[in-house]
Tab-separated table of C-alpha atoms in Angstrom:
chain	number	residue	atom	x	y	z
A	1	MET	CA	60.591	119.385	89.616
A	2	ILE	CA	59.561	116.789	87.047
A	3	ASN	CA	56.961	117.723	84.483
A	4	HIS	CA	54.134	115.315	83.674
A	5	GLY	CA	55.842	114.102	80.504
A	6	GLU	CA	58.918	113.157	82.510
A	7	ARG	CA	56.944	111.258	85.186
A	8	LYS	CA	56.340	108.392	82.779
A	9	LYS	CA	60.100	107.718	82.866
A	10	HIS	CA	60.179	107.926	86.669
A	11	LEU	CA	58.587	106.060	89.582
A	12	LYS	CA	57.736	107.428	93.000
A	13	CYS	CA	60.205	106.076	95.580
A	14	ASN	CA	60.264	107.367	99.154
A	15	SER	CA	58.293	110.489	98.161
A	16	LEU	CA	60.705	111.245	95.286
A	17	TYR	CA	60.363	110.679	91.576
A	18	LEU	CA	63.456	108.738	90.505
A	19	PRO	CA	64.544	107.156	87.221
A	20	VAL	CA	62.804	103.802	86.793
A	21	LEU	CA	66.047	101.768	86.908
A	22	LEU	CA	67.189	103.373	90.153
A	23	CYS	CA	63.761	103.105	91.770
A	24	LYS	CA	63.440	99.403	90.926
A	25	ALA	CA	66.949	98.795	92.296
A	26	LEU	CA	66.001	100.486	95.569
A	27	GLN	CA	62.693	98.613	95.808
A	28	THR	CA	64.417	95.238	95.365
A	29	GLY	CA	67.007	96.011	98.031
A	30	TYR	CA	69.915	96.280	95.614
A	31	ASN	CA	72.552	98.038	97.693
A	32	LYS	CA	75.638	97.913	95.501
A	33	PHE	CA	76.978	101.125	94.025
A	34	ILE	CA	75.415	101.699	90.630
A	35	ILE	CA	76.043	104.319	88.030
A	36	VAL	CA	72.952	105.736	86.384
A	37	LYS	CA	73.595	107.785	83.281
A	38	ASN	CA	70.704	110.157	82.734
A	39	LYS	CA	70.609	112.788	80.026
A	40	HIS	CA	69.112	115.171	82.595
A	41	MET	CA	71.807	114.576	85.215
A	42	LYS	CA	74.213	117.430	85.791
A	43	GLY	CA	77.230	116.942	87.962
A	44	TYR	CA	77.777	113.875	90.110
A	45	VAL	CA	75.745	112.875	93.166
A	46	ALA	CA	76.317	109.605	95.062
A	47	ASN	CA	77.438	108.230	98.418
A	48	ILE	CA	81.172	108.527	97.772
A	49	GLU	CA	82.117	106.559	100.901
A	50	ASP	CA	80.110	103.513	99.786
A	51	ALA	CA	81.302	103.807	96.195
A	52	THR	CA	84.921	104.020	97.327
A	53	LYS	CA	84.708	101.096	99.746
A	54	GLU	CA	82.998	98.871	97.154
A	55	ASN	CA	85.493	99.652	94.401
A	56	GLU	CA	87.919	96.813	93.623
A	57	ASN	CA	89.688	98.461	90.664
A	58	PHE	CA	93.118	100.036	90.890
A	59	ARG	CA	91.621	103.062	89.113
A	60	ARG	CA	88.057	103.965	88.099
A	61	VAL	CA	87.200	107.415	86.741
A	62	LEU	CA	83.694	108.267	87.958
A	63	TYR	CA	83.203	111.794	86.704
A	64	THR	CA	85.116	114.252	84.562
A	65	GLY	CA	84.301	117.946	84.481
A	66	LYS	CA	86.046	120.718	82.608
A	67	ASN	CA	88.192	121.640	85.640
A	68	SER	CA	88.186	118.580	87.900
A	69	GLN	CA	87.878	114.800	87.911
A	70	LEU	CA	86.676	112.267	90.505
A	71	VAL	CA	88.526	108.936	90.586
A	72	LEU	CA	88.253	105.858	92.844
A	73	MET	CA	91.321	103.769	93.659
A	74	ALA	CA	92.053	100.525	95.493
A	75	LEU	CA	95.555	99.475	96.504
A	76	LYS	CA	96.248	95.857	97.437
A	77	PRO	CA	98.329	95.109	100.551
A	78	GLY	CA	101.914	96.192	99.870
A	79	GLU	CA	100.948	97.961	96.642
A	80	GLU	CA	101.803	101.568	95.901
A	81	ILE	CA	100.596	104.105	93.377
A	82	GLY	CA	104.191	104.775	92.375
A	83	GLU	CA	106.239	107.942	92.745
A	84	GLU	CA	104.968	110.645	90.420
A	85	VAL	CA	104.731	114.372	89.854
A	86	HIS	CA	101.707	116.088	88.288
A	87	SER	CA	101.351	119.523	86.753
A	88	LEU	CA	97.978	119.762	88.523
A	89	ASP	CA	96.600	119.802	92.051
A	90	GLN	CA	95.328	116.589	93.631
A	91	PHE	CA	93.143	115.902	96.682
A	92	LEU	CA	92.943	112.385	98.153
A	93	ARG	CA	90.803	110.941	100.936
A	94	ILE	CA	91.400	107.545	102.509
A	95	GLU	CA	88.079	105.810	103.194
A	96	LYS	CA	89.427	102.421	104.290
A	97	GLY	CA	92.837	101.027	105.126
A	98	GLU	CA	96.184	102.255	106.272
A	99	GLY	CA	99.354	103.288	104.602
A	100	LYS	CA	101.971	105.872	103.985
A	101	ALA	CA	101.872	109.131	102.037
A	102	VAL	CA	105.280	110.301	100.851
A	103	LEU	CA	105.283	113.986	99.876
A	104	ASP	CA	108.600	115.396	98.629
A	105	GLY	CA	110.424	112.672	100.591
A	106	VAL	CA	108.548	113.243	103.870
A	107	GLU	CA	106.597	110.191	105.072
A	108	HIS	CA	103.197	110.500	106.764
A	109	GLU	CA	101.198	107.630	108.280
A	110	ILE	CA	97.636	107.670	106.871
A	111	GLU	CA	94.446	105.746	107.620
A	112	ASP	CA	90.639	105.945	107.378
A	113	ASP	CA	89.310	109.506	107.100
A	114	PHE	CA	92.665	111.128	106.297
A	115	ALA	CA	92.766	113.796	103.586
A	116	ILE	CA	95.859	114.736	101.623
A	117	VAL	CA	96.392	117.680	99.282
A	118	VAL	CA	99.210	117.365	96.758
A	119	PRO	CA	100.029	120.677	95.068
A	120	ALA	CA	101.160	120.719	91.439
A	121	GLY	CA	104.852	119.925	91.058
A	122	MET	CA	105.187	117.929	94.306
A	123	LYS	CA	106.785	114.471	94.110
A	124	HIS	CA	104.445	112.009	95.836
A	125	ASN	CA	103.598	108.359	96.404
A	126	PHE	CA	100.972	106.437	98.375
A	127	ILE	CA	101.723	102.988	99.774
A	128	ASN	CA	99.348	100.470	101.346
A	129	THR	CA	101.137	99.178	104.455
A	130	GLY	CA	98.121	97.266	105.778
A	131	ASP	CA	96.990	93.683	105.319
A	132	LYS	CA	93.739	94.657	103.535
A	133	SER	CA	92.989	96.797	100.497
A	134	MET	CA	93.321	100.546	100.941
A	135	LYS	CA	90.340	102.353	99.387
A	136	LEU	CA	90.551	106.011	98.459
A	137	TYR	CA	89.149	108.604	96.141
A	138	THR	CA	90.988	111.433	94.518
A	139	ILE	CA	90.051	114.665	92.808
A	140	TYR	CA	92.372	115.960	90.117
A	141	SER	CA	92.173	119.638	89.177
A	142	PRO	CA	92.220	119.780	86.177
A	143	PRO	CA	91.429	116.239	84.945
A	144	GLU	CA	94.294	113.755	84.554
A	145	HIS	CA	92.727	110.672	82.911
A	146	ARG	CA	90.438	109.968	79.983
A	147	ASP	CA	86.773	109.985	81.082
A	148	GLY	CA	85.448	106.496	81.865
A	149	THR	CA	88.901	104.947	82.339
A	150	VAL	CA	88.901	101.714	84.362
A	151	HIS	CA	92.114	99.875	85.227
A	152	ALA	CA	91.480	96.658	87.138
A	153	THR	CA	95.122	96.423	88.200
A	154	LYS	CA	98.185	98.612	88.505
A	155	ALA	CA	99.739	96.629	85.646
A	156	ASP	CA	96.762	97.564	83.456
A	157	ALA	CA	97.265	101.230	84.363
A	158	GLN	CA	100.984	101.102	83.568
A	159	ALA	CA	100.337	99.396	80.222
A	160	ASP	CA	97.669	101.892	79.136
A	161	THR	CA	99.288	104.584	77.003
A	162	THR	CA	95.951	106.133	75.990
A	163	ASP	CA	94.460	107.141	79.350
A	164	GLU	CA	95.591	110.781	79.387
A	165	PHE	CA	92.781	113.337	79.526
A	166	GLU	CA	91.967	114.433	75.984
A	167	GLY	CA	89.361	117.101	76.751
A	168	LYS	CA	86.160	114.990	76.750
A	169	THR	CA	84.023	115.409	79.873
A	170	THR	CA	81.298	113.196	81.319
A	171	GLU	CA	78.501	115.559	80.267
């Protein structure tokens, strides 16, 4: 519930009081994924399927909590994340595309709507075997990357030596 003092910062859109920027975007038909930082926002709420499909970056950290982190990824045709092992658990969901998940040497064909859980300590890799970008999101528990990290390309990610999570969360 918004108190009267807060209403001045909000407009009524579809029977809801929303932040002015978001309301104006909706009224003008702006349908791209937007991030609205609001000092009153707690947690993360958005259409994750749309956000994932619209993402063109190799890696984009959307939200970092104390114990988990939400990250979007896009792999170009033929591109792979690269074999790695984490000391944390990881959940991935493929929203668009097709590829291969390799977990401890075992290959699995993956495509739209597939979910993969990678337990801590498991060697893994994800490879786009399709002819279009593979779009996915992942949840690291606990966080893996610095909050707000954006890597346009895999090369950018490999060159970044400062993207490890340092304890700062989104809120």
